[in-house]
XYZ file of C-alpha atoms in Angstrom:
241
model
C -39.015 105.162 17.522
C -38.419 105.951 13.803
C -41.966 104.988 12.734
C -42.673 108.546 11.487
C -40.824 109.904 8.468
C -38.543 112.750 9.547
C -39.699 115.017 6.715
C -43.320 114.748 7.882
C -42.229 115.637 11.405
C -40.266 118.630 10.109
C -43.288 119.975 8.215
C -45.516 119.731 11.271
C -43.044 121.236 13.714
C -42.177 124.094 11.343
C -45.842 125.161 11.269
C -45.944 125.161 15.065
C -42.731 127.196 15.264
C -44.046 129.692 12.695
C -47.174 130.208 14.795
C -45.093 130.582 17.971
C -42.957 133.293 16.347
C -46.045 135.204 15.161
C -47.601 135.086 18.622
C -44.398 136.311 20.240
C -44.197 139.265 17.850
C -47.803 140.289 18.541
C -47.746 139.725 22.296
C -49.495 142.493 24.230
C -47.999 143.270 27.634
C -50.004 146.399 28.458
C -53.530 144.918 28.437
C -56.077 147.582 29.373
C -59.410 146.240 30.648
C -61.127 149.641 30.594
C -60.175 150.155 26.957
C -61.499 146.702 26.059
C -64.815 147.337 27.836
C -65.183 150.699 26.104
C -64.663 148.944 22.788
C -67.268 146.325 23.757
C -69.769 149.116 24.481
C -69.025 150.790 21.154
C -69.623 147.511 19.313
C -73.077 147.311 20.930
C -73.918 150.900 20.027
C -72.972 150.386 16.384
C -74.565 146.969 15.894
C -78.039 147.228 17.492
C -80.790 147.269 14.856
C -83.836 149.518 15.212
C -86.569 147.422 13.577
C -89.566 149.550 14.514
C -90.172 153.002 15.956
C -93.848 153.890 15.516
C -94.914 157.328 16.731
C -91.256 158.067 17.574
C -91.547 156.157 20.836
C -87.748 156.222 20.960
C -85.682 157.862 22.278
C -87.114 157.846 25.795
C -87.885 161.177 27.413
C -85.599 162.106 30.303
C -88.569 163.051 32.513
C -90.729 160.032 31.636
C -91.956 157.285 33.944
C -91.337 153.778 32.654
C -91.857 150.102 33.372
C -88.872 147.780 32.896
C -90.209 144.253 32.431
C -88.484 140.920 31.853
C -86.006 138.819 33.822
C -83.482 139.350 31.014
C -83.235 142.943 32.320
C -81.377 141.517 35.325
C -79.886 138.377 33.711
C -79.064 139.328 30.131
C -78.695 136.897 27.246
C -75.380 138.463 26.350
C -73.537 135.447 24.905
C -74.127 132.106 23.224
C -73.900 128.641 24.728
C -71.736 125.634 24.015
C -68.190 126.323 22.795
C -68.931 130.068 22.507
C -69.559 130.372 26.260
C -66.863 132.178 28.259
C -66.445 133.364 31.844
C -66.600 137.133 31.401
C -64.582 139.437 33.643
C -67.434 141.947 33.640
C -71.154 141.719 32.799
C -73.639 144.576 33.152
C -77.446 144.454 33.291
C -80.217 146.798 32.171
C -81.750 147.187 35.634
C -78.541 148.632 37.088
C -77.928 150.795 34.019
C -81.404 152.333 34.363
C -80.542 153.218 37.958
C -77.158 154.680 37.016
C -78.866 156.950 34.492
C -81.546 158.105 36.989
C -84.393 156.765 34.867
C -87.704 156.754 36.725
C -88.900 153.147 36.421
C -90.708 150.260 38.072
C -89.385 146.742 37.525
C -91.078 143.322 37.301
C -89.729 139.893 36.264
C -92.681 138.909 34.070
C -91.298 135.403 33.461
C -88.818 132.890 34.849
C -85.682 131.921 32.976
C -85.595 128.190 32.270
C -89.321 127.752 32.896
C -91.311 128.440 29.745
C -94.810 127.842 31.083
C -96.941 130.834 31.960
C -96.760 132.224 35.470
C -99.975 134.165 36.019
C -98.682 135.823 39.199
C -95.580 137.190 37.491
C -97.636 138.379 34.524
C -100.140 140.174 36.742
C -97.357 141.911 38.660
C -95.856 143.013 35.357
C -99.221 144.347 34.164
C -99.653 146.318 37.384
C -96.191 147.844 36.955
C -97.011 148.794 33.352
C -100.226 150.683 34.085
C -100.026 154.447 33.711
C -96.402 154.497 32.540
C -95.211 156.571 29.589
C -93.781 153.420 28.040
C -92.934 149.808 28.849
C -89.424 148.528 28.113
C -89.951 144.790 27.667
C -86.859 142.566 27.465
C -87.607 139.201 25.841
C -85.863 136.714 23.563
C -84.586 133.178 23.193
C -83.206 131.397 26.233
C -79.877 129.593 26.083
C -81.263 126.056 26.120
C -83.448 126.878 23.091
C -80.527 127.598 20.755
C -77.132 125.992 21.001
C -74.718 123.924 18.983
C -75.379 120.197 18.792
C -79.125 120.296 18.027
C -81.620 121.910 15.676
C -84.310 124.299 16.829
C -87.778 122.811 16.409
C -89.377 126.150 15.427
C -88.772 129.906 15.267
C -90.988 130.901 18.204
C -90.041 132.864 21.282
C -90.917 131.152 24.580
C -94.651 131.078 25.239
C -94.162 132.930 28.531
C -92.488 135.831 26.678
C -95.152 136.037 23.972
C -98.081 135.964 26.375
C -96.426 138.536 28.604
C -96.234 140.903 25.622
C -99.903 140.325 24.789
C -101.033 140.807 28.382
C -99.074 144.034 28.867
C -100.579 145.360 25.621
C -103.983 145.201 27.300
C -102.961 147.833 29.870
C -100.336 149.872 27.977
C -99.966 150.227 24.197
C -96.605 152.030 24.415
C -94.285 149.023 24.377
C -90.624 148.940 23.350
C -89.335 145.380 22.904
C -85.656 144.668 23.515
C -84.951 141.414 21.672
C -82.059 139.273 22.945
C -81.378 136.146 20.898
C -78.859 134.388 18.692
C -81.052 133.229 15.801
C -84.013 134.116 13.608
C -87.470 134.365 15.235
C -91.028 134.924 13.982
C -92.124 138.543 14.090
C -95.895 138.170 13.752
C -96.590 138.596 17.487
C -94.286 141.607 17.741
C -97.053 143.678 16.111
C -98.025 144.577 19.680
C -94.851 146.653 20.104
C -94.445 150.241 18.923
C -90.665 149.979 19.126
C -88.320 147.037 18.559
C -84.580 147.050 19.203
C -82.812 143.913 18.044
C -79.685 143.603 20.196
C -78.927 139.902 19.543
C -76.188 138.654 21.948
C -74.376 141.892 22.659
C -71.593 140.919 25.037
C -70.522 142.117 28.463
C -71.275 145.820 27.811
C -74.617 145.184 26.128
C -76.704 147.207 28.542
C -74.561 150.314 28.897
C -74.618 150.662 25.134
C -78.322 149.849 25.052
C -79.209 152.611 27.519
C -77.236 155.108 25.433
C -79.401 154.115 22.478
C -82.669 154.225 24.438
C -81.868 157.732 25.698
C -80.906 158.983 22.240
C -77.217 159.497 23.008
C -76.333 157.075 20.198
C -78.120 156.315 16.939
C -78.814 152.574 16.423
C -77.526 152.097 12.898
C -76.960 148.344 12.657
C -78.417 146.224 9.842
C -79.813 142.705 9.809
C -77.653 139.903 8.458
C -80.552 137.416 8.337
C -84.163 137.411 7.143
C -86.898 137.394 9.806
C -90.324 136.021 8.778
C -93.036 138.621 9.408
C -95.775 135.985 9.497
C -96.038 132.380 10.627
C -98.306 130.140 8.566
C -97.336 126.978 10.415
C -98.908 125.607 13.594
C -96.618 125.815 16.640
C -94.587 122.658 17.262
C -92.496 123.937 20.129
C -91.494 121.357 22.730
C -90.896 124.019 25.370
């Protein structure tokens, strides 16, 4: 209707056409899912950060007996929420990967996802599973509703149910390896109970295959932190969860 200057229209359309030409030139017709998943696994293996390994608790011994604790072992925090959330073609989990690698283990949930209050029954079952094992692989972290775009976190704490589970398991087994799944900084003061800490952040759809390779010593975890984690918390908890 001639209300827009033609030169302005030309500038805008030329940018769109330039982008279209670039996309056409770089179009990939031979997409290979297996190759992409292998790359996703490699990213995990090269980015996980080994924060603690007292008494060389890692790598795990092939003939050891272990406890795998934490609902995240079956429902991983592998991606962020909000606009970063996608529908992945493939997602693995640590429970299945332990089975695939013939690791001798006993599993327990330990906590419920989305319910941050303590569940004494789940904790007791987890403690029973942890007794007498060579080590406990404890998967904890921040749940999706605790960190997302559109709001600020009220503190740097892990969910109370995760923290107390760690403390309770420590009473029956001191050989704890914490797998930390999260998207932001957390306090580390309560992680003193763990002999080993692997910070895997949000590792994507092949998180757990890569993680098992690290736990078994097939791959060296050589990632580095990009943020500072407070070792101590001098503030009183203000969590609303």
